[in-house]
PDB file of C-alpha atoms in Angstrom:
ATOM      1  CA  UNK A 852       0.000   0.000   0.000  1.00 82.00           C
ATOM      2  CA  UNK A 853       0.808   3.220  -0.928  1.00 92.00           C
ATOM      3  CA  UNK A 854       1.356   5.768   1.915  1.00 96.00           C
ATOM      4  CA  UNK A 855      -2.034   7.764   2.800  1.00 97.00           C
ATOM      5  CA  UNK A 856      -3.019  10.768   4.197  1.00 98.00           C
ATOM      6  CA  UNK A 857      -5.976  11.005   6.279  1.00 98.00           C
ATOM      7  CA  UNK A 858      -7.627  13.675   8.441  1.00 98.00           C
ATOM      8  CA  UNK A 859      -8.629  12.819  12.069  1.00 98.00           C
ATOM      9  CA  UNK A 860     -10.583  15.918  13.182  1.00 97.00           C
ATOM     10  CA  UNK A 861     -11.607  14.223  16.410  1.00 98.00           C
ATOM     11  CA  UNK A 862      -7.328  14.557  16.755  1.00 98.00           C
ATOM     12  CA  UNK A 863      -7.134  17.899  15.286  1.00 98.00           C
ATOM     13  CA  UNK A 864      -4.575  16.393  13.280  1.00 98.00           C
ATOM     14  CA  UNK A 865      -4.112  14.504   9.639  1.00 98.00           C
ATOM     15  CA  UNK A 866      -1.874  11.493   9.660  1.00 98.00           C
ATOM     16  CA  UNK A 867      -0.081   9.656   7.321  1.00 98.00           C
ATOM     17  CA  UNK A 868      -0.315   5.689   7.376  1.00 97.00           C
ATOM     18  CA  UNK A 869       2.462   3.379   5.936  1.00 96.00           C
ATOM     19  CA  UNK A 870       3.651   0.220   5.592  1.00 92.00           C
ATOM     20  CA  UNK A 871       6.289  -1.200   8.288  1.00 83.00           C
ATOM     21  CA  UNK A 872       7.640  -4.753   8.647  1.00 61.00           C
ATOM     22  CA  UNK A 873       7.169  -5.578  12.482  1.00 57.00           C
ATOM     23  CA  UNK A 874       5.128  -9.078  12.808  1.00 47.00           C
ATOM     24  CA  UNK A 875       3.618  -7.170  15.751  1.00 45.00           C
ATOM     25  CA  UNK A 876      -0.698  -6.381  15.481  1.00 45.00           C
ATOM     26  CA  UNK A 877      -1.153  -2.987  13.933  1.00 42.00           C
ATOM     27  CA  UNK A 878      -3.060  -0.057  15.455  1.00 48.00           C
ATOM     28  CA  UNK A 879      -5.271   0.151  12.379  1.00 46.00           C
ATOM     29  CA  UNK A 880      -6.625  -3.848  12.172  1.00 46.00           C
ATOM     30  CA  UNK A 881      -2.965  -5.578  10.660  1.00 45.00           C
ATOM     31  CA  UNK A 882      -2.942  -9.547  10.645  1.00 44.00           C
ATOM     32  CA  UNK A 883       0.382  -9.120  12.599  1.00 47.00           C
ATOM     33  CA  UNK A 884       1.968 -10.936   9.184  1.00 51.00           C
ATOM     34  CA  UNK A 885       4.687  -8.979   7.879  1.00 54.00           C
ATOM     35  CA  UNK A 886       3.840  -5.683   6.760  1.00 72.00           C
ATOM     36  CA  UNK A 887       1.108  -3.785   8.223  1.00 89.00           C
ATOM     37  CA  UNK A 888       0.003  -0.232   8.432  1.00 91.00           C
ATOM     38  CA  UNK A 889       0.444   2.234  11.036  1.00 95.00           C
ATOM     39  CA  UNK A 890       0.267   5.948  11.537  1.00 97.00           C
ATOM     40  CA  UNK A 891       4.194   6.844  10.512  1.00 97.00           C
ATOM     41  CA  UNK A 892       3.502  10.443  11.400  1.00 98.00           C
ATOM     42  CA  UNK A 893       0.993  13.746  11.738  1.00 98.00           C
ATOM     43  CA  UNK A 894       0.682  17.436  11.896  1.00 98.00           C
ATOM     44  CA  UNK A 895      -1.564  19.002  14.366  1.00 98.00           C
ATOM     45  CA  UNK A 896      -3.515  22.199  13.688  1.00 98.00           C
ATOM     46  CA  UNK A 897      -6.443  24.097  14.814  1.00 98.00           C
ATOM     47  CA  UNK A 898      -9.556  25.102  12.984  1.00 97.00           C
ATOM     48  CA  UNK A 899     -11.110  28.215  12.739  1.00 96.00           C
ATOM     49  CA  UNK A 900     -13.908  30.480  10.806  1.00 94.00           C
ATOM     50  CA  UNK A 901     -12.302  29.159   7.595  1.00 97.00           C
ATOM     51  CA  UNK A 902      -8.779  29.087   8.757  1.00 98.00           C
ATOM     52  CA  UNK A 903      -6.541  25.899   9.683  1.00 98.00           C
ATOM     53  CA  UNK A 904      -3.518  26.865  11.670  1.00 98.00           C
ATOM     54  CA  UNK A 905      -0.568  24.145  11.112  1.00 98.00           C
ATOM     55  CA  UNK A 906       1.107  23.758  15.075  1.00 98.00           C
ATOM     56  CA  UNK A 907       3.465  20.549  14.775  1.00 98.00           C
ATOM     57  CA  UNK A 908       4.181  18.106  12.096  1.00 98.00           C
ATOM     58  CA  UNK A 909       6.206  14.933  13.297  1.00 97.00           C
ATOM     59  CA  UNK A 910       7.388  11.776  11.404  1.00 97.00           C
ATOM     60  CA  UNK A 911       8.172   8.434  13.711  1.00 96.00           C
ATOM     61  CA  UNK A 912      11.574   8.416  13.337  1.00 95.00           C
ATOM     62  CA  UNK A 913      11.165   4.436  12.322  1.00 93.00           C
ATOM     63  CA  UNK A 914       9.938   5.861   8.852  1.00 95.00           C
ATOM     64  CA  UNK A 915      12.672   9.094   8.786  1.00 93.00           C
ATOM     65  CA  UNK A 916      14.202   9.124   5.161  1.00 93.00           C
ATOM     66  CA  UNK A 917      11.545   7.839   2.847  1.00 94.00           C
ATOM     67  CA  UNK A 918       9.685  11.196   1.772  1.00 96.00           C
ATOM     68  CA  UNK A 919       6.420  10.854   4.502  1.00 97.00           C
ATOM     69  CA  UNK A 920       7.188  14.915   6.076  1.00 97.00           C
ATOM     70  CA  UNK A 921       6.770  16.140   2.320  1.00 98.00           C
ATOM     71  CA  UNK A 922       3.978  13.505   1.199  1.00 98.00           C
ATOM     72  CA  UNK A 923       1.890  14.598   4.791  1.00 98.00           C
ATOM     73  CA  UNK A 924       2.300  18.267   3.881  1.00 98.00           C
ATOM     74  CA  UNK A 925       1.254  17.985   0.391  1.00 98.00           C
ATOM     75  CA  UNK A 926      -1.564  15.834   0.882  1.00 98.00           C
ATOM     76  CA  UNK A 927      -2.960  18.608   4.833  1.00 98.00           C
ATOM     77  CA  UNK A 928      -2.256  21.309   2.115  1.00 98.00           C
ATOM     78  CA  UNK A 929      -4.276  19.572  -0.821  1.00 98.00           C
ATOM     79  CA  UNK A 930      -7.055  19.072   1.688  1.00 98.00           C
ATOM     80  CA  UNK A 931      -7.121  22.694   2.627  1.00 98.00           C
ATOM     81  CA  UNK A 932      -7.285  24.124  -0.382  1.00 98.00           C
ATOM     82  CA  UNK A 933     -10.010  21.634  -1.665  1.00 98.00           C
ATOM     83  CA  UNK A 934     -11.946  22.918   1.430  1.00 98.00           C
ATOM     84  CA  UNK A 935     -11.439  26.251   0.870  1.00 98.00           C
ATOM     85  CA  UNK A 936      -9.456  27.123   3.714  1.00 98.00           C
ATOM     86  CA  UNK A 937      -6.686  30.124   4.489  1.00 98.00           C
ATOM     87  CA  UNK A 938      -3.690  28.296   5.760  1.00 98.00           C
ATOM     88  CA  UNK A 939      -1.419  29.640   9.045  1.00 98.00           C
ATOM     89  CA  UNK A 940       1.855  27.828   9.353  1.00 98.00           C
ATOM     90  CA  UNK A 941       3.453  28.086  12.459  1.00 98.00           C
ATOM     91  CA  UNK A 942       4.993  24.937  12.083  1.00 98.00           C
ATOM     92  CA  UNK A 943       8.160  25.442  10.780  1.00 98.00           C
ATOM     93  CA  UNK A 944       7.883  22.101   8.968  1.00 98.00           C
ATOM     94  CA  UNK A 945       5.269  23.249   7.226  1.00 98.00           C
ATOM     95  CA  UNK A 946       6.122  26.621   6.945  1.00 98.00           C
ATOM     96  CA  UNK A 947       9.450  25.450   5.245  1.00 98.00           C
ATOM     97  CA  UNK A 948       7.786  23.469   2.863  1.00 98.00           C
ATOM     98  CA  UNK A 949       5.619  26.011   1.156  1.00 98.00           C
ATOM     99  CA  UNK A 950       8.493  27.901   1.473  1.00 97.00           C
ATOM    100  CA  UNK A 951      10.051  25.479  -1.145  1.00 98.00           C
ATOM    101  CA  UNK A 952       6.731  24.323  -3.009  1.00 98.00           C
ATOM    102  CA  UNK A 953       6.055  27.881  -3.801  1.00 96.00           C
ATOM    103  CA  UNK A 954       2.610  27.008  -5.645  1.00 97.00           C
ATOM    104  CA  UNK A 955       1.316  26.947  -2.291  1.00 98.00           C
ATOM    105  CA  UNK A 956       1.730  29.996  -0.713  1.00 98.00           C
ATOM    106  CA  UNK A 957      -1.876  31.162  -2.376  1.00 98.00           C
ATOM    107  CA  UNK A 958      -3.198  29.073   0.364  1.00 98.00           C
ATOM    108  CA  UNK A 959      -1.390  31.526   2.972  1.00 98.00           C
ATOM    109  CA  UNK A 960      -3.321  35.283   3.052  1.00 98.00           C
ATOM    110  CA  UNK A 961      -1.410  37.475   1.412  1.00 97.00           C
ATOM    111  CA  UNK A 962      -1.292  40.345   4.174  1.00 97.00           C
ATOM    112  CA  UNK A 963      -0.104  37.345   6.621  1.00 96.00           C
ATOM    113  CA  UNK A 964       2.775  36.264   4.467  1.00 97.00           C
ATOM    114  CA  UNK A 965       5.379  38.298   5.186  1.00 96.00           C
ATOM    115  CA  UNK A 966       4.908  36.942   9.134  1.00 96.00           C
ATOM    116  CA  UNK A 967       5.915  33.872   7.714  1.00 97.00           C
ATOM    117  CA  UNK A 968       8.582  34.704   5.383  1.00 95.00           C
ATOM    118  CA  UNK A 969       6.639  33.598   2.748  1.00 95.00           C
TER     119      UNK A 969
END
């Protein structure tokens, strides 16, 4: 399985599941044979009269090196903008990758850019 993105508003957070090779029972209904799926990492905001405010990304470091930070951001971002919503990122995660996926800064209100170096 691809890695997904999901959004768990009861968390206040979206959260990417992947694949891992443990034998152990997943979190998310695994057979405990081989690879299973697990939540590999998030990033927590809070939402707001049209506005979702990114707080905290974090990756498991288990699943460091294989793309998830980027693939989390895009998809939160994705989500946002399908839903029509102004985005505030204090996380520096996410803040830094706008910063370098510049057809996303739209998504960030122009008079609040400059806060964010964007």
């Amino acid at each position: 399985m691809d890695p997904q993105v999901i959004d768990r508003p009861e968390k206040s957070r979206y959260e990417i599941l992947a694949e891992t090779d443990t034998g152990a029972e997943s979190d998310t209904g695994g057979s405990g044979d081989g690879d299973r799926t697990e939540t590999a990492g998030f990033a927590e905001y809070h939402l707001s009269e049209g506005e979702i405010a990114f707080i905290h990304t974090e990756i498991d470091p288990r699943f460091g090196g294989r793309g998830l930070g980027g693939l989390l951001a895009r998809g939160a971002l994705d989500d946002a903008r399908a839903r029509g919503l102004r985005v505030l990122p204090y996380c520096p995660f996410i803040r830094g990758w706008i910063g370098k996926h510049p057809e996303y800064a739209d998504l960030v209100p122009e008079a609040r850019r400059a806060r964010f170096g964007l």
